[in-house]
Amino acid sequence: MKFFIDTANLDQIREAQDLGVLDGVTTNPSLMAKEGITGKANIINHYKAICDIVDGDVSAEVIATDYENIIKEGMELAALHKKIVVKVPMIKDGVKAIKHFSSNGIRTNCTLVFSTGQALLAAKAGATYVSPFIGRLDDISTDGIGLIEDIRLVYDNYNFETQILAASIRHSTHILECARVGADVMTGPLSAILALLKHPLTDSGLAQFLADHAKAAGK
Ligand code: G3P
C-alpha cells in the first residue's frame, strides 16, 4: 500500500519524506488555506515546492466546477510538474473532465467520493485515483472502511486500473484497516503515520537492551 501525506505543510512533508516511506502528497483547498497559501502565484509556487521535496505523485485540486474551467485549470496544474495529478471533484462536469484528461494522458484524482456508485463512475471515466473519504463517513456513523471494501470488490470484478486512494484518514487504525481491505493508497496526517511506530513493548524492550549493554560494558 502506498503512503501519501495529506497536508500542504512543507515541514511535515519533509519529515515524512525523510522517514523514507512516503509515496506522494495530497492537498486540497482547505489544506492550502490552512497554510495561508492564497493567490494563484503563491499556490503555483507552493505546488512546485512540494514537488521538489517528494519523489511521488502530488495531487493538486482544481477550484473550478464547470467543465471548461476545470479543463483550463487542470491543464495549467498538470503543466507545472510531471508529478502533479489533477484533483477533480465528483460532480457531473468533473466526471466529463476526468474522461477528457484520461483520454489525453493527464492523470487525475477524483475527490469527494462517498459511495461505490461514484467510485464506479470515476473508474469508467478513467481516473488514475479515486478518493473515498472514510473519516467523514465515520463522522456521520457510516462505515468508511466498508466503502473501501465495496469499491475494491467492484473494481476487482472488472479489473479497473483506477487506484483506491483512501482519504480522510484520521488515525493509525484507519491505515491498518485500509491495508487489510486492500486499498491501493492511503493519505493521512503525519501523526497517523508516526503512530504506526509506537508500541510500549518496543520502548521497554529497547530500554532493557541498552541497560544490559551498558551493564556488560561496565558503565
Ligand atoms: O484531502 C482530502 C481528505 O483527506 C480530507 O480529510 O480530514 O478533512 O476529512 P478530512
Short mmCIF file of C-alpha atoms and ligand atoms in Angstrom, two decimals:
data_model
loop_
_atom_site.label_atom_id
_atom_site.label_comp_id
_atom_site.label_asym_id
_atom_site.label_seq_id
_atom_site.Cartn_x
_atom_site.Cartn_y
_atom_site.Cartn_z
CA MET A 1 0.00 0.00 0.00
CA LYS A 2 1.31 3.43 -0.93
CA PHE A 3 1.58 6.07 1.81
CA PHE A 4 0.61 9.63 0.87
CA ILE A 5 0.63 12.51 3.33
CA ASP A 6 -2.49 14.69 3.36
CA THR A 7 -1.14 18.17 4.02
CA ALA A 8 0.26 21.29 2.41
CA ASN A 9 2.68 21.84 5.31
CA LEU A 10 6.21 21.72 3.90
CA ASP A 11 7.87 20.79 7.22
CA GLN A 12 5.57 17.80 7.67
CA ILE A 13 6.07 16.75 4.05
CA ARG A 14 9.86 16.93 4.55
CA GLU A 15 9.64 14.91 7.77
CA ALA A 16 7.58 12.18 6.08
CA GLN A 17 9.90 12.16 3.07
CA ASP A 18 12.95 11.88 5.35
CA LEU A 19 11.38 8.83 7.02
CA GLY A 20 11.74 7.09 3.67
CA VAL A 21 8.22 5.68 3.41
CA LEU A 22 6.46 8.48 1.56
CA ASP A 23 4.98 7.76 -1.87
CA GLY A 24 3.18 11.04 -2.50
CA VAL A 25 1.21 14.04 -1.26
CA THR A 26 -2.42 15.07 -1.44
CA THR A 27 -3.63 18.60 -0.89
CA ASN A 28 -7.00 20.31 -1.09
CA PRO A 29 -8.14 23.94 -0.96
CA SER A 30 -8.76 23.73 2.80
CA LEU A 31 -5.26 22.37 3.46
CA MET A 32 -3.70 25.12 1.28
CA ALA A 33 -5.74 27.77 3.11
CA LYS A 34 -4.64 26.32 6.47
CA GLU A 35 -1.02 27.06 5.49
CA GLY A 36 -2.00 30.61 4.45
CA ILE A 37 -1.30 29.93 0.77
CA THR A 38 -3.52 32.26 -1.27
CA GLY A 39 -3.35 33.83 -4.73
CA LYS A 40 -2.54 31.99 -7.95
CA ALA A 41 1.20 32.71 -7.98
CA ASN A 42 1.68 31.57 -4.37
CA ILE A 43 -0.39 28.46 -4.93
CA ILE A 44 1.63 27.53 -8.02
CA ASN A 45 4.92 28.13 -6.19
CA HIS A 46 3.73 26.02 -3.28
CA TYR A 47 2.89 23.08 -5.54
CA LYS A 48 6.34 23.39 -7.12
CA ALA A 49 7.95 23.42 -3.66
CA ILE A 50 6.06 20.24 -2.71
CA CYS A 51 7.14 18.56 -5.97
CA ASP A 52 10.77 19.43 -5.17
CA ILE A 53 10.54 17.64 -1.81
CA VAL A 54 8.77 14.38 -2.69
CA ASP A 55 9.60 11.56 -5.08
CA GLY A 56 5.99 10.56 -5.84
CA ASP A 57 2.69 11.98 -7.04
CA VAL A 58 1.34 15.32 -5.83
CA SER A 59 -2.42 15.89 -6.06
CA ALA A 60 -3.36 19.50 -6.86
CA GLU A 61 -7.07 20.32 -6.75
CA VAL A 62 -8.96 22.49 -9.23
CA ILE A 63 -11.23 25.21 -7.86
CA ALA A 64 -13.44 25.44 -10.97
CA THR A 65 -16.69 23.50 -11.02
CA ASP A 66 -17.68 23.91 -14.70
CA TYR A 67 -16.25 21.73 -17.47
CA GLU A 68 -14.44 24.44 -19.49
CA ASN A 69 -12.68 25.91 -16.47
CA ILE A 70 -11.87 22.53 -14.88
CA ILE A 71 -10.09 21.65 -18.14
CA LYS A 72 -8.28 25.02 -18.27
CA GLU A 73 -7.21 24.90 -14.63
CA GLY A 74 -6.31 21.22 -14.77
CA MET A 75 -4.09 21.72 -17.83
CA GLU A 76 -2.27 24.55 -16.05
CA LEU A 77 -1.74 22.43 -12.94
CA ALA A 78 -0.57 19.39 -14.93
CA ALA A 79 1.94 21.57 -16.80
CA LEU A 80 3.60 22.65 -13.53
CA HIS A 81 5.44 19.37 -12.95
CA LYS A 82 5.33 15.76 -14.08
CA LYS A 83 4.49 14.68 -10.51
CA ILE A 84 1.22 16.65 -10.50
CA VAL A 85 -2.03 14.69 -10.50
CA VAL A 86 -5.10 16.87 -11.18
CA LYS A 87 -7.64 16.50 -8.39
CA VAL A 88 -11.21 16.89 -9.64
CA PRO A 89 -14.43 16.78 -7.59
CA MET A 90 -17.05 14.06 -8.13
CA ILE A 91 -19.59 16.24 -9.92
CA LYS A 92 -21.08 15.87 -13.42
CA ASP A 93 -18.66 18.29 -15.09
CA GLY A 94 -15.86 16.73 -13.06
CA VAL A 95 -16.57 13.27 -14.47
CA LYS A 96 -16.62 14.73 -18.01
CA ALA A 97 -13.32 16.48 -17.32
CA ILE A 98 -11.73 13.30 -15.91
CA LYS A 99 -12.71 11.50 -19.13
CA HIS A 100 -11.11 14.28 -21.17
CA PHE A 101 -7.94 14.26 -19.05
CA SER A 102 -7.57 10.47 -19.09
CA SER A 103 -8.03 10.45 -22.88
CA ASN A 104 -5.23 13.00 -23.16
CA GLY A 105 -2.69 11.37 -20.83
CA ILE A 106 -3.29 13.65 -17.85
CA ARG A 107 -3.52 11.82 -14.52
CA THR A 108 -6.42 12.57 -12.19
CA ASN A 109 -7.58 12.03 -8.63
CA CYS A 110 -11.37 12.03 -8.31
CA THR A 111 -12.13 13.54 -4.91
CA LEU A 112 -15.11 13.87 -2.55
CA VAL A 113 -16.23 10.30 -3.18
CA PHE A 114 -18.68 8.86 -0.66
CA SER A 115 -20.34 5.94 -2.47
CA THR A 116 -19.48 2.92 -4.59
CA GLY A 117 -21.61 4.34 -7.43
CA GLN A 118 -19.47 7.46 -7.51
CA ALA A 119 -16.32 5.32 -7.49
CA LEU A 120 -17.66 3.26 -10.39
CA LEU A 121 -18.26 6.43 -12.43
CA ALA A 122 -14.76 7.70 -11.64
CA ALA A 123 -13.25 4.42 -12.85
CA LYS A 124 -15.39 4.43 -16.01
CA ALA A 125 -14.11 7.95 -16.74
CA GLY A 126 -10.54 6.70 -16.38
CA ALA A 127 -9.48 8.37 -13.12
CA THR A 128 -5.97 7.42 -12.01
CA TYR A 129 -7.04 7.58 -8.37
CA VAL A 130 -10.40 7.66 -6.62
CA SER A 131 -10.55 9.25 -3.17
CA PRO A 132 -13.26 7.89 -0.85
CA PHE A 133 -13.33 9.98 2.36
CA ILE A 134 -13.54 7.37 5.09
CA GLY A 135 -13.16 9.63 8.15
CA ARG A 136 -16.02 11.90 7.08
CA LEU A 137 -18.25 8.84 6.64
CA ASP A 138 -17.30 7.56 10.08
CA ASP A 139 -18.16 11.04 11.40
CA ILE A 140 -21.77 10.51 10.34
CA SER A 141 -21.95 6.94 11.70
CA THR A 142 -21.43 5.34 8.28
CA ASP A 143 -18.87 2.60 7.67
CA GLY A 144 -15.95 4.26 5.88
CA ILE A 145 -13.82 1.13 5.66
CA GLY A 146 -16.87 -0.78 4.39
CA LEU A 147 -16.94 1.62 1.45
CA ILE A 148 -13.29 0.88 0.61
CA GLU A 149 -14.07 -2.84 0.78
CA ASP A 150 -17.06 -2.49 -1.55
CA ILE A 151 -15.15 -0.38 -4.10
CA ARG A 152 -12.32 -2.98 -4.01
CA LEU A 153 -14.85 -5.73 -4.85
CA VAL A 154 -16.37 -3.78 -7.74
CA TYR A 155 -13.03 -2.70 -9.20
CA ASP A 156 -11.64 -6.24 -8.98
CA ASN A 157 -14.75 -7.66 -10.68
CA TYR A 158 -13.85 -5.70 -13.81
CA ASN A 159 -10.09 -5.18 -13.43
CA PHE A 160 -10.45 -1.41 -13.29
CA GLU A 161 -7.00 0.16 -13.06
CA THR A 162 -8.16 3.17 -11.02
CA GLN A 163 -6.31 3.09 -7.71
CA ILE A 164 -8.31 3.32 -4.49
CA LEU A 165 -6.82 6.20 -2.51
CA ALA A 166 -8.38 6.04 0.94
CA ALA A 167 -8.64 9.65 2.13
CA SER A 168 -9.82 11.45 5.23
CA ILE A 169 -7.71 9.08 7.31
CA ARG A 170 -7.75 10.17 10.93
CA HIS A 171 -5.57 7.66 12.83
CA SER A 172 -3.27 4.65 12.55
CA THR A 173 -6.12 2.15 12.92
CA HIS A 174 -7.67 3.57 9.74
CA ILE A 175 -4.35 2.92 7.96
CA LEU A 176 -4.28 -0.70 9.12
CA GLU A 177 -7.92 -1.27 8.18
CA CYS A 178 -7.22 0.15 4.71
CA ALA A 179 -4.28 -2.25 4.35
CA ARG A 180 -6.47 -5.20 5.41
CA VAL A 181 -9.18 -4.49 2.84
CA GLY A 182 -6.76 -3.76 0.02
CA ALA A 183 -6.75 0.00 -0.52
CA ASP A 184 -4.01 0.82 -3.06
CA VAL A 185 -3.06 4.04 -1.31
CA MET A 186 -3.86 5.80 1.92
CA THR A 187 -3.48 9.51 2.51
CA GLY A 188 -3.37 10.72 6.08
CA PRO A 189 -1.77 13.16 8.51
CA LEU A 190 1.84 12.73 9.65
CA SER A 191 0.55 11.92 13.16
CA ALA A 192 -1.29 8.81 11.87
CA ILE A 193 1.81 7.60 10.02
CA LEU A 194 4.10 8.16 13.03
CA ALA A 195 1.59 6.45 15.36
CA LEU A 196 2.30 3.19 13.48
CA LEU A 197 5.76 3.28 15.07
CA LYS A 198 4.53 3.12 18.61
CA HIS A 199 4.34 0.13 20.94
CA PRO A 200 5.11 0.19 24.68
CA LEU A 201 6.90 -3.19 24.46
CA THR A 202 9.26 -1.69 21.86
CA ASP A 203 10.09 1.16 24.25
CA SER A 204 10.57 -1.06 27.32
CA GLY A 205 12.44 -3.70 25.30
CA LEU A 206 14.85 -1.14 23.90
CA ALA A 207 15.42 0.39 27.35
CA GLN A 208 16.27 -3.08 28.68
CA PHE A 209 18.66 -3.86 25.79
CA LEU A 210 20.51 -0.58 26.31
CA ALA A 211 20.66 -1.08 30.09
CA ASP A 212 22.02 -4.65 29.70
CA HIS A 213 24.59 -3.45 27.16
CA ALA A 214 25.77 -0.67 29.47
CA LYS A 215 25.98 -3.07 32.44
CA ALA A 216 28.02 -5.62 30.47
CA ALA A 217 30.34 -2.83 29.35
CA GLY A 218 30.81 -1.83 32.99
CA LYS A 219 29.19 1.58 32.59
O1 G3P B 1 -7.71 15.51 1.16
C1 G3P B 1 -8.98 15.03 1.34
C2 G3P B 1 -9.28 14.38 2.68
O2 G3P B 1 -8.21 13.58 3.05
C3 G3P B 1 -9.80 15.29 3.73
O3 G3P B 1 -9.69 14.77 5.02
O4 G3P B 1 -9.74 15.01 7.48
O5 G3P B 1 -10.63 16.87 6.04
O6 G3P B 1 -11.87 14.73 6.26
P1 G3P B 1 -10.53 15.38 6.27
#
